[in-house]
Coordinates of C-alpha atoms in Angstrom, one line a residue:
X78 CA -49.0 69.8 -150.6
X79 CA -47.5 69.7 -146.7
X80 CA -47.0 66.7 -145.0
X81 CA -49.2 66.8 -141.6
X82 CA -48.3 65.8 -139.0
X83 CA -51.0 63.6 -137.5
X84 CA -51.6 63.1 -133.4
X85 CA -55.2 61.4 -133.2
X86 CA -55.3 61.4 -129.6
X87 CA -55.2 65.1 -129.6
X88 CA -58.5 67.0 -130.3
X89 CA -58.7 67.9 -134.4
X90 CA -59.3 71.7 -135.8
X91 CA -59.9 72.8 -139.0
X92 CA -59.1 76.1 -140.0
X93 CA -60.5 77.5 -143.3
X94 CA -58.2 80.3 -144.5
X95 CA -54.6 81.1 -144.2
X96 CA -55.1 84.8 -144.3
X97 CA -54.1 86.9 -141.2
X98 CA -57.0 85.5 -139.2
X99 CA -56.3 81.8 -140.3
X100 CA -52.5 82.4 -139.4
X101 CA -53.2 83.3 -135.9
X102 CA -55.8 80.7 -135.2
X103 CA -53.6 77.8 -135.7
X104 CA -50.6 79.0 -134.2
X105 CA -52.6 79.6 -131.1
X106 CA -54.3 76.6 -131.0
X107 CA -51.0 75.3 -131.8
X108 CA -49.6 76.7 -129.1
X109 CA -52.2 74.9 -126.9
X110 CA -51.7 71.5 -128.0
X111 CA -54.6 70.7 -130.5
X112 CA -53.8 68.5 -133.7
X113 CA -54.4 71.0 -136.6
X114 CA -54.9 71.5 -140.2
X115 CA -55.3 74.4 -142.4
X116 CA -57.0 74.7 -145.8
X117 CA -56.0 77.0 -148.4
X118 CA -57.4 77.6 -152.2
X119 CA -53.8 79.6 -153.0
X120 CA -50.3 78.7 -153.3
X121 CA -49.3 80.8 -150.2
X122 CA -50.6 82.0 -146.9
X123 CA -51.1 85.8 -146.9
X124 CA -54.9 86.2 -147.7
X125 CA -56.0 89.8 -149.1
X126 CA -52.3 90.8 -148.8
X127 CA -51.0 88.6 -151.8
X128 CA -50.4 90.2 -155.0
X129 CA -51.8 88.5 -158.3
X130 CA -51.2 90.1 -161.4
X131 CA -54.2 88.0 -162.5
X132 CA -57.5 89.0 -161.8
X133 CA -60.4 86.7 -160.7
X134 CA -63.8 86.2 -163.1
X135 CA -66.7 88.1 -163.1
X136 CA -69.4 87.8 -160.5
X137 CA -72.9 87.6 -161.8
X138 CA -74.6 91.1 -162.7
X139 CA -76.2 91.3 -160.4
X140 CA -74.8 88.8 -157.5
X141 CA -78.0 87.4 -155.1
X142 CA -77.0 84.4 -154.0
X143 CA -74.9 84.6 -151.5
X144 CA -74.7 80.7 -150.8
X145 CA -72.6 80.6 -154.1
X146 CA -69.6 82.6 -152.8
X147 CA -67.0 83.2 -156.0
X148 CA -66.7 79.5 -156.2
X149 CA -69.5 80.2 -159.1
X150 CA -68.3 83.4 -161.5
X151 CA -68.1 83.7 -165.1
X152 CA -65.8 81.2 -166.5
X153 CA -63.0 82.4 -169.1
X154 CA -62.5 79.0 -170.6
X155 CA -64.7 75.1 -170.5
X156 CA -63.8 73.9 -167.5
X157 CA -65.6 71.9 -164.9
X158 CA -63.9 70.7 -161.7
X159 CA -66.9 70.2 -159.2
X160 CA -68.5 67.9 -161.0
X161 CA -66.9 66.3 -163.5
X162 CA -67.8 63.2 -166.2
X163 CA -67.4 59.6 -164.6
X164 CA -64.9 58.7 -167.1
X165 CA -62.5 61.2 -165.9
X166 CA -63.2 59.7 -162.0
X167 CA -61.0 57.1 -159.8
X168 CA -63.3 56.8 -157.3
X169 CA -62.9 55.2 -153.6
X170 CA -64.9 56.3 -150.5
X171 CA -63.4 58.7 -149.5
X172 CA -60.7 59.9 -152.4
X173 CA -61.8 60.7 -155.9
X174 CA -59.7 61.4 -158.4
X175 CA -59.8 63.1 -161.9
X176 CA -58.1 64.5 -164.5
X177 CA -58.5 67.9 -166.6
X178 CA -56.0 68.5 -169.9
X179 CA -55.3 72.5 -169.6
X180 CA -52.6 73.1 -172.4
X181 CA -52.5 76.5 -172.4
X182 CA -55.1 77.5 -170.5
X183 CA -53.3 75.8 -166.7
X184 CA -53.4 79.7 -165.4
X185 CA -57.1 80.2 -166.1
X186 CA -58.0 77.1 -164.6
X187 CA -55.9 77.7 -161.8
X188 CA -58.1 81.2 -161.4
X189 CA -60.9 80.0 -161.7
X190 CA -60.2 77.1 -158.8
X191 CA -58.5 79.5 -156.3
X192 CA -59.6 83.2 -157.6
X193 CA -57.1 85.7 -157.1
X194 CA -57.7 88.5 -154.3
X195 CA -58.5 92.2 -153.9
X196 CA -54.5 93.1 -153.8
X197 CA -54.0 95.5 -156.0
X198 CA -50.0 96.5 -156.8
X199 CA -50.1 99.7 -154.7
X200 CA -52.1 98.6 -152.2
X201 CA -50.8 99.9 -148.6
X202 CA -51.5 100.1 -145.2
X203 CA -53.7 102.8 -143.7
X204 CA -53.1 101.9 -140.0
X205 CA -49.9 102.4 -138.8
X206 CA -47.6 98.8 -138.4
X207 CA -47.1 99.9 -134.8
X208 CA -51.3 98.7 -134.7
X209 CA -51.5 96.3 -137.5
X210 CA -49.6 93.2 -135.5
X211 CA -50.7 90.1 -133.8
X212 CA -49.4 89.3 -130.7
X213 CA -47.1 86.3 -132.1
X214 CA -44.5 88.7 -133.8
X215 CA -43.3 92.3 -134.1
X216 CA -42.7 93.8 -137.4
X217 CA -39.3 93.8 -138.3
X218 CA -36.9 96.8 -136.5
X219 CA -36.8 100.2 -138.5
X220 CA -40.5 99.0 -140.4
X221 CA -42.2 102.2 -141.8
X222 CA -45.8 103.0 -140.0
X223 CA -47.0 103.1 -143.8
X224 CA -45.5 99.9 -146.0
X225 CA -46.2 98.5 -149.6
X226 CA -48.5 95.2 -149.9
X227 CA -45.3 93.1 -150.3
X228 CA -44.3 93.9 -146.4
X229 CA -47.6 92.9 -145.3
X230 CA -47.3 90.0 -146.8
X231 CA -44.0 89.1 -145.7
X232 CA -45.5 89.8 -141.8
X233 CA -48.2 87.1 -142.4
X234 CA -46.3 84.9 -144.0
X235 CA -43.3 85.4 -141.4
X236 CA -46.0 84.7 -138.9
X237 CA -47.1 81.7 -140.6
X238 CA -43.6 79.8 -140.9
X239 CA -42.0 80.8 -137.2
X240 CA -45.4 79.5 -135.4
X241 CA -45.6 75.8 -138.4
X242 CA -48.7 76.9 -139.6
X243 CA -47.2 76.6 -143.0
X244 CA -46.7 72.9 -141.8
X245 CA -50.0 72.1 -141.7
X246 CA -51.3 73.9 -144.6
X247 CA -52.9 71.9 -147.7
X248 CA -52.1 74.6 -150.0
X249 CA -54.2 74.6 -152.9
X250 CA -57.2 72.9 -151.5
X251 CA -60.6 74.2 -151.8
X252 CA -63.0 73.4 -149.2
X253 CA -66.1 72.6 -150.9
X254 CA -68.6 71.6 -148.2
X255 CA -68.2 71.5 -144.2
X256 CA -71.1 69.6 -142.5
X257 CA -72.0 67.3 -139.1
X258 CA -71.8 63.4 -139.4
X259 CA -75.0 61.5 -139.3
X260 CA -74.3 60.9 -135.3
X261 CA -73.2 64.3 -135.1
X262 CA -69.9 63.2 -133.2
X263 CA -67.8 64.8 -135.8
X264 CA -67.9 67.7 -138.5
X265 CA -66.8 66.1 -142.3
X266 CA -65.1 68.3 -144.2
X267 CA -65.0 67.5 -148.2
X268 CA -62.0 69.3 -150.5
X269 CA -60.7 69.4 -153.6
X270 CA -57.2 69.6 -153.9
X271 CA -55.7 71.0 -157.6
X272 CA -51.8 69.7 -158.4
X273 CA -50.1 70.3 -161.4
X274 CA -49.1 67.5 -164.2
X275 CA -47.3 67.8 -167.1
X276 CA -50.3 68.0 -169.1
X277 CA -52.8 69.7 -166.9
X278 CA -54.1 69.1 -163.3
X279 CA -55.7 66.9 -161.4
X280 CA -58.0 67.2 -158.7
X281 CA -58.5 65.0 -156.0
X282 CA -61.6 64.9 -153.8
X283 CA -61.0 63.9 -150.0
X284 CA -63.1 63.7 -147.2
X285 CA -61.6 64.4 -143.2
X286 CA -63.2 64.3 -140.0
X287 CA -62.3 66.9 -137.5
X288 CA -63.9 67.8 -133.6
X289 CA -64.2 71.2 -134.5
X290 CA -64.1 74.0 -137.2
X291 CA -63.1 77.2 -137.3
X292 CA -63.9 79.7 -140.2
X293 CA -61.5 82.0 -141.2
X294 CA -62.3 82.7 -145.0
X295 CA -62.5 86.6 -144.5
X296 CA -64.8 89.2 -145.9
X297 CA -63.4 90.0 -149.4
X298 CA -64.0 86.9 -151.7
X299 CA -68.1 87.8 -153.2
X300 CA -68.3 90.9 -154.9
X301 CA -71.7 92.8 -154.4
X302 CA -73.0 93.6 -157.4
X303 CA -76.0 96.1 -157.2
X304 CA -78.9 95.4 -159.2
X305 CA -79.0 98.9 -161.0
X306 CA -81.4 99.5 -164.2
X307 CA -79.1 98.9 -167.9
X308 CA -75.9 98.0 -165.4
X309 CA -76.4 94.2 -166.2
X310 CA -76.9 94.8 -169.9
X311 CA -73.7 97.0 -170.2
X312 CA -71.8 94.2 -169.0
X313 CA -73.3 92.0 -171.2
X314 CA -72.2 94.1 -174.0
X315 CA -68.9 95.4 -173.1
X316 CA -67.7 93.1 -170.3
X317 CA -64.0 94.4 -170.1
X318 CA -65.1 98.1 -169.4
X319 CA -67.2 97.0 -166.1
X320 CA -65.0 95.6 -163.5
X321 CA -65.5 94.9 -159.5
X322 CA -62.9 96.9 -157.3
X323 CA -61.8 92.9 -156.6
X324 CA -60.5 92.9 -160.4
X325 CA -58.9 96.0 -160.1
X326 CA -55.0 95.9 -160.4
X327 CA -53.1 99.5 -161.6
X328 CA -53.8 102.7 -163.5
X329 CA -52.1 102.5 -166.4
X330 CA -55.4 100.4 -168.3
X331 CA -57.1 103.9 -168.0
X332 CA -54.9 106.5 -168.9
X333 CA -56.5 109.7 -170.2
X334 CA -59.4 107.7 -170.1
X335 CA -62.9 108.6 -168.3
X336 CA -64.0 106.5 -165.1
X337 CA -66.5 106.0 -163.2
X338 CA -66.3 104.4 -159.3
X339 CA -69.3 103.6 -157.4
X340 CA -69.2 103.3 -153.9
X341 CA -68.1 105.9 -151.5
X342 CA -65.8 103.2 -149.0
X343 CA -61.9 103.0 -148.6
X344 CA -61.6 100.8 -152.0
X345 CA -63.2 104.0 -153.9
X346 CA -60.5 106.3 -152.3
X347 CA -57.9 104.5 -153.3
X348 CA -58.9 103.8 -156.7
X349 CA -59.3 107.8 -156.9
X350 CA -55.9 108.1 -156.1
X351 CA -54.4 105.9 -158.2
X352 CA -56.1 107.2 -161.5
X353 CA -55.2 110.9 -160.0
X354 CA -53.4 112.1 -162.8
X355 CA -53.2 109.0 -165.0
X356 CA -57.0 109.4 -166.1
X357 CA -58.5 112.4 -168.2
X358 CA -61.7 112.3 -165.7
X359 CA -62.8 110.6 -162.4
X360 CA -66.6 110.6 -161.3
X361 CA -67.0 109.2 -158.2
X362 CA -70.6 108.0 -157.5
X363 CA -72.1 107.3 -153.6
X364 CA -75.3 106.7 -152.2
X365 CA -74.8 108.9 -149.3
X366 CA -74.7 106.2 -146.7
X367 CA -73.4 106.1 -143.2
X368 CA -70.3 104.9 -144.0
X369 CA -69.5 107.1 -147.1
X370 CA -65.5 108.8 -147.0
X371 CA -65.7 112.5 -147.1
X372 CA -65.3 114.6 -150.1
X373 CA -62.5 116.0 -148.6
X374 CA -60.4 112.6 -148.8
X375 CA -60.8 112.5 -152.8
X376 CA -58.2 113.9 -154.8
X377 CA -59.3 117.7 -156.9
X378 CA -59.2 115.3 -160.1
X379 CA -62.5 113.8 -158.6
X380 CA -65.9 114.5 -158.8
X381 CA -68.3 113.5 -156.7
X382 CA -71.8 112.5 -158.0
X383 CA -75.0 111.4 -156.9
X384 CA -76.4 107.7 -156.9
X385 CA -76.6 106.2 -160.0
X386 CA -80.2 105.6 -161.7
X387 CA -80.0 103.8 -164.7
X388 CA -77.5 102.9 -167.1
X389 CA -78.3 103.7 -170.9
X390 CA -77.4 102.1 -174.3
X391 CA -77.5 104.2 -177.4
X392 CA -80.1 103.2 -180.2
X393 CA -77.8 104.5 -182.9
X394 CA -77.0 101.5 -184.8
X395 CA -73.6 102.9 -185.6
X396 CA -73.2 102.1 -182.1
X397 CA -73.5 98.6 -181.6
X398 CA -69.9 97.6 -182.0
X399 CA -67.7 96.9 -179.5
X400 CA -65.7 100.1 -178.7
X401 CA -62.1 100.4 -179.5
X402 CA -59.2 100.9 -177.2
X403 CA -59.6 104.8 -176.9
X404 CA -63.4 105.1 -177.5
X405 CA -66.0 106.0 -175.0
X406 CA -69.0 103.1 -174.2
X407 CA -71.9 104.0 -176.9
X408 CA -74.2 105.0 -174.0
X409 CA -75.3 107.3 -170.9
X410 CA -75.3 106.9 -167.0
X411 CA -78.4 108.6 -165.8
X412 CA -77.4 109.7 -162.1
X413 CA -80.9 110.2 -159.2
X414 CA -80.3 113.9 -159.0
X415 CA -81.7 114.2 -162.9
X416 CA -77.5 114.6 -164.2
X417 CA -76.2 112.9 -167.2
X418 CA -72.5 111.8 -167.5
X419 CA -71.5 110.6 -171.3
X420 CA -68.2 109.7 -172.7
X421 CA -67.4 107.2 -170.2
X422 CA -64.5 104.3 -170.7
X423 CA -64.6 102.3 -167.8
X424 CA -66.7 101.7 -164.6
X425 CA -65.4 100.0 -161.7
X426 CA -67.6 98.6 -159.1
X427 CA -66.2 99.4 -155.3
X428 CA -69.4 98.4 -154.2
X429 CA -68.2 96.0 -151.6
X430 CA -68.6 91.9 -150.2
X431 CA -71.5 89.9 -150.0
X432 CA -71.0 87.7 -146.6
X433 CA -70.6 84.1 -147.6
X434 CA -69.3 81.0 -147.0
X435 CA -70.4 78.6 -149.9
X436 CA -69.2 75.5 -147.9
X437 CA -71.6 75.6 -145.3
X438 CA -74.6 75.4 -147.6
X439 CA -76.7 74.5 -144.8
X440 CA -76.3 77.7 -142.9
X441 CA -77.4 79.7 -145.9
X442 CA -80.7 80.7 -147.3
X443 CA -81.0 82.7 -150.5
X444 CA -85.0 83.3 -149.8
X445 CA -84.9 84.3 -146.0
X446 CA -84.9 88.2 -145.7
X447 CA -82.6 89.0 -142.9
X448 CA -85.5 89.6 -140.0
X449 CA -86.0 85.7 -140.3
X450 CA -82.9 83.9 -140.0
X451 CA -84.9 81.4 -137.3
X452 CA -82.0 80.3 -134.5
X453 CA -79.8 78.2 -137.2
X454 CA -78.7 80.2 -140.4
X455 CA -75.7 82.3 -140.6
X456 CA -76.1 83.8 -143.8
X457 CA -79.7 85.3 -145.2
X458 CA -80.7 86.5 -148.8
X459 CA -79.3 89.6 -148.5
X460 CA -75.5 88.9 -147.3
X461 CA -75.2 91.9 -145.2
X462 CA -74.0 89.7 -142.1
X463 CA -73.3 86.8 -139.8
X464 CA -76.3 85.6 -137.7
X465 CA -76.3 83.7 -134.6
X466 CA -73.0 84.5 -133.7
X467 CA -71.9 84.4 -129.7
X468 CA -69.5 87.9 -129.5
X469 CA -69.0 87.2 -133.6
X470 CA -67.0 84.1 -133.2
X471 CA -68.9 80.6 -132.3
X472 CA -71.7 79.7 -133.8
X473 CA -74.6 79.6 -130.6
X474 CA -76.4 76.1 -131.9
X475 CA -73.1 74.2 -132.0
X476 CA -70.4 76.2 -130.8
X477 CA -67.4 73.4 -132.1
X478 CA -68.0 75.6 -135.1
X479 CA -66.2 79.5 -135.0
X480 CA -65.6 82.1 -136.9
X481 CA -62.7 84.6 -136.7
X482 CA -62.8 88.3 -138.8
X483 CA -66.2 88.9 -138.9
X484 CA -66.0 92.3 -137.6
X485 CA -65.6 95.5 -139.6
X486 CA -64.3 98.4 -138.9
X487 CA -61.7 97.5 -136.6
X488 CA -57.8 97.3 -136.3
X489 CA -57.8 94.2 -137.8
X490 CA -54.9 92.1 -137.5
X491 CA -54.8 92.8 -133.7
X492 CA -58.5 92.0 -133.1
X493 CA -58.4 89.3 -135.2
X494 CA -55.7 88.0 -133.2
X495 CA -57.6 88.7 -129.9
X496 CA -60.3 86.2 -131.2
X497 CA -58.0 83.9 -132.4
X498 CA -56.5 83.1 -129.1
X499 CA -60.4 83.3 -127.3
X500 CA -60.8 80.4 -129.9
X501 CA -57.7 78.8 -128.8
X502 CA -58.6 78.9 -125.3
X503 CA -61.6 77.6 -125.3
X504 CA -61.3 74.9 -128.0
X505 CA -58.3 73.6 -125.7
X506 CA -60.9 73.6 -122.5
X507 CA -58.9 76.4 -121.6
X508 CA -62.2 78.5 -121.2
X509 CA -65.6 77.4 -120.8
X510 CA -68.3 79.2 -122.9
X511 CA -71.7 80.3 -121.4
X512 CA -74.6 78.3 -121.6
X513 CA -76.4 78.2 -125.2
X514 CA -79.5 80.2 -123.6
X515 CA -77.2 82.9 -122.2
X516 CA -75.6 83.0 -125.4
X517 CA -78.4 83.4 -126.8
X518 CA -79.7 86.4 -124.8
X519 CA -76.9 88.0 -125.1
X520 CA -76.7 87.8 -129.3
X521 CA -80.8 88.9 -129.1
X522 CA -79.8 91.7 -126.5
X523 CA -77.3 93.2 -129.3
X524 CA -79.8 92.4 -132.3
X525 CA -82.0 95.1 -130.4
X526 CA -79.0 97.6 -130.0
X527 CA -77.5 97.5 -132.8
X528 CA -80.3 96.2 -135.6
X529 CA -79.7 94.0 -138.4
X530 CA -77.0 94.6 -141.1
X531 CA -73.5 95.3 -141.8
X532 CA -73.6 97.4 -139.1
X533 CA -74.4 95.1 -136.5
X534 CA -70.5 93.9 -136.7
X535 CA -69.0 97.3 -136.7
X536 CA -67.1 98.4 -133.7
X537 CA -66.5 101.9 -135.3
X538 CA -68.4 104.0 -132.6
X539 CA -66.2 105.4 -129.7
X540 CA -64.8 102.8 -127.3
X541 CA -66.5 100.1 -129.0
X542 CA -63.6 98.1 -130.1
X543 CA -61.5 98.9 -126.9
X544 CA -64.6 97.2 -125.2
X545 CA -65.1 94.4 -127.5
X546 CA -61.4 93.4 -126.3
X547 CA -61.7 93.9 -123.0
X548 CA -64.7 92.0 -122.2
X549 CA -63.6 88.9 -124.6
X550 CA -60.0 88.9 -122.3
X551 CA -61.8 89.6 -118.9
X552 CA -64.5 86.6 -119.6
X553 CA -61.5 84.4 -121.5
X554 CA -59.7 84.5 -118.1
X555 CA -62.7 84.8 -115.8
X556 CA -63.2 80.9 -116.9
X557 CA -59.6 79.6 -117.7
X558 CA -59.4 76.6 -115.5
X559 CA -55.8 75.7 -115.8
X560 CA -54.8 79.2 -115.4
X561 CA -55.6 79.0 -111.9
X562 CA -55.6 83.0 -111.7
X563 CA -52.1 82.8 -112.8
X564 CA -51.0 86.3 -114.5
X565 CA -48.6 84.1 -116.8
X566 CA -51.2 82.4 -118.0
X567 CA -53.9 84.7 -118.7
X568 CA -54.9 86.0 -121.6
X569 CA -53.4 90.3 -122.4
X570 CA -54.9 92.5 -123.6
X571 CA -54.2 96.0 -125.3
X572 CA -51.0 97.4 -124.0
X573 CA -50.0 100.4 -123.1
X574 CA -47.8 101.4 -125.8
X575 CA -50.6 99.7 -128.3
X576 CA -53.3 101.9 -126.5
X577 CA -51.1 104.7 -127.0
X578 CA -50.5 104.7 -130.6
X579 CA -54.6 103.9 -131.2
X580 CA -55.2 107.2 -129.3
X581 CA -52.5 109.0 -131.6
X582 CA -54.0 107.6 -134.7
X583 CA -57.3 108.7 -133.8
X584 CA -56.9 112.3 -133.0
X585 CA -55.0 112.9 -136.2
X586 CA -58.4 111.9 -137.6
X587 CA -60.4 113.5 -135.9
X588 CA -62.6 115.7 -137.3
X589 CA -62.8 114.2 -140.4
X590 CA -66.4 112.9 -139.9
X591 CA -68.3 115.5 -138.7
X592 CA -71.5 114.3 -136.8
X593 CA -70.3 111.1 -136.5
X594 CA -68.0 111.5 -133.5
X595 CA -64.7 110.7 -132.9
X596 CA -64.0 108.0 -135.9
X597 CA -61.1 107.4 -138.3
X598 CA -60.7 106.4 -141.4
X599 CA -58.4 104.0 -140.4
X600 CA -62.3 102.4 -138.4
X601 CA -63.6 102.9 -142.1
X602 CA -61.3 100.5 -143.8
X603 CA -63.2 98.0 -146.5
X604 CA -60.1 96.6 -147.0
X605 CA -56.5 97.6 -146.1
X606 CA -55.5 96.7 -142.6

């Protein structure tokens, strides 16, 4: 754990997440002055982009309550570090301390405190590097437009050590619940910090008070789980043949083997490609939604089926056994279109996120449908997005709390980065934010645009994301009141040569959505860039 350095005359940030948005946040609100402190679950900044050869539990079949996050999954062993027996508790007001004996079982625990990410081990980029930066560091001289995971990861973490974030990270901290004093002065943030002992772990509970908050946990951490007849039941039965896309880490487990993907997104795509010629067969199932890859993308090995209707056990009794390495799943998917596929091995479930953030329990509902999230929640029963959101970053009932990577469908380490230093600025007094009733017309003007959903944070249309940008820098600098107009001192955006390489990336994809205008696949990313 990091030594912090503390300066209680300055103002106090949290940041939640050291994954490319975290990174950027504290170095630029480092870079203006505040006192801050990052929390991270994992060993090592890098978010998405670190590589774990283990692989996180399972998410409930289906997953519906989006106020759990994947702090809550299927354990692999008896372990309970949340709420633990008094015995095992030193307990003072504001550090509590307990013990947990692992033996053998110290990596599993670890997994199941901090679970491992969506990197898979030939996970790449699919926007070029010239793109995928943040304005506090190039890529190294002679870098590849197209890199492995491990490069990636170097750039975030590179980021992360020149700017001191690492500094003042508490690596390996979970933060468990983020919430406003009684007097509302101050947000208390409670974590639970796991350190290794010759014997096992121990967890220590803290409790810090901060003047402001900034999310920054990402999009990828609760799988969506579809609630899809016989699906629960085969994973009941077989549990190691049905997998989320999150748990997915190579080929090899399924070669000459039959698959099935669900989910038409850029985590299905890749998955295709990696079995391309390791498997015996590939079906690739999609809804047909607006955000489906083309056929075109898959490799020949692929097939492309319908929805899925129903998964189906066999009665014969000879059946009941657990299959052996080799054998297909005694059973049937039933596809919508009346089609039967048999003599499937494995099923992996790119079926996407569920929007969460299990620390702010308060801002969640599992009940409300998504037309009712009043003027205070941020997260409704269906998990399909952030509400009550000023341009997707402060939160319009208290804006000392922010988000940063809620949109989708975006050149994400640059936009990210965009919002980081909007944050920055304004968190420093930098830039004033409107009033909380223009804010609020604003968020109820796009609600009517754009509708409720994933979609309403997707900047994939034409011009959408160029836009977002410019209007964050132009109103940014509009209210900067120690930049005095200075051009030093105000915010930049897109440059030239960035602008130029965007426009580059998007006519060589052009034309790969027909209908849908010009958009790239690069604007479809679920998770790569």
């Amino acid at each position: 754990m990091s030594e912090l350095r503390s300066q209680p005359s300055r103002q106090t940030v949290a940041v939640i997440g050291a994954g490319i948005s975290g990174v950027c946040t504290a170095a630029h609100l480092l870079k203006e002055g505040l006192s801050v402190t990052v929390f991270e679950r994992s060993s090592i900044a890098g978010g998405i982009w670190h590589y774990d050869d283990r692989v996180p539990g399972d998410p409930p079949y289906p997953s519906n309550t989006p106020s759990l996050g994947d702090y809550e999954v299927s354990q692999r062993g008896q372990f309970s570090f949340v709420t633990p027996p008094s015995e095992q508790r030193n307990e003072t007001p504001q550090n509590q301390t307990f013990r947990v004996e692992a033996n053998n079982h110290l990596s599993d625990l670890e997994a199941h405190f901090s679970p491992p990410g969506p990197c898979y081990r030939g996970l790449r980029n699919n926007v070029p590097t010239n793109l995928m930066k943040s304005s506090l560091g190039q890529w190294p001289e002679g870098t590849e437009p197209v890199v492995g995971q491990r490069d990636v990861e170097n750039y975030v973490q590179g980021l992360a050590e020149v700017h001191d974030v690492n500094n003042q990270t508490l690596f390996h901290t979970r933060v468990d619940e983020v919430k406003k004093t009684h007097d509302g002065s101050k947000w208390e943030l409670r974590s639970v910090t796991l350190e290794k002992e010759e014997l096992g772990v121990r967890f220590t509970e803290r409790l810090h008070l901060f003047d402001r908050v900034v999310v920054a946990s990402g999009h990828y951490n609760m799988p969506r789980i579809p609630d899809i007849t016989g699906l629960k039941e085969w994973k009941t039965r077989f549990p190691a043949r049905i997998i989320h896309s999150k748990q997915y880490r190579n080929p090899q487990r399924y070669r000459d083997q039959n698959v099935v993907v669900l989910g038409a997104g850029v985590s299905a795509l890749d998955i295709c490609r990696e079995l391309d010629g390791v498997v015996n067969k590939v079906y690739q199932s999609a809804r047909g939604g607006q955000f489906d890859l083309p056929v075109s993308l898959l490799p020949s090995s692929t097939r492309r089926v319908p929805e899925i209707a129903s998964f189906i056990l066999d009665d014969d009794e000879r059946h009941q056994h657990f299959p052996e390495d080799g054998q297909h799943i005694p059973g049937k998917i039933a596809l919508k279109d009346g089609q039967v596929l048999d003599k499937i091995h494995h099923v992996v479930m790119a079926t996407g996120y569920i929007t969460s953030y299990p620390f702010l329990p308060h801002l969640h509902s599992d009940t409300a449908p998504i037309t009712e999230p009043g003027e205070y929640l941020v997260v409704t029963s269906d998990g399909n997005m952030a509400h009550n959101l000023h341009k997707d970053i402060f939160y319009i009932p208290d804006p000392t709390l922010a988000f940063v990577g809620v949109p989708y469908h975006v050149v994400t380490f640059s936009l990210f980065d965009f919002q980081a230093q909007a944050v920055a600025r304004v968190f420093a007094g930098r830039a004033k934010l409107p009033s909380q009733k223009l804010m609020r017309h604003e968020y109820e003007r796009r609600v009517l645009e754009k509708g409720l959903g994933r979609g309403f944070h997707s900047l994939h249309q034409e011009g959408k994301e160029l836009a977002y940008v410019r209007e964050l820098v132009e109103w940014v600098n509009e209210g900067d009141v120690h930049g005095e107009g200075r051009n030093d001192c105000n915010m930049k955006g897109h440059t030239e040569e960035w602008l130029a390489g965007y426009y580059e990336m998007k006519a060589k994809t052009r034309g790969l959505f027909p209908g849908r205008g010009v958009k790239s696949v690069a604007e479809d990313t679920t998770l790569r860039n």
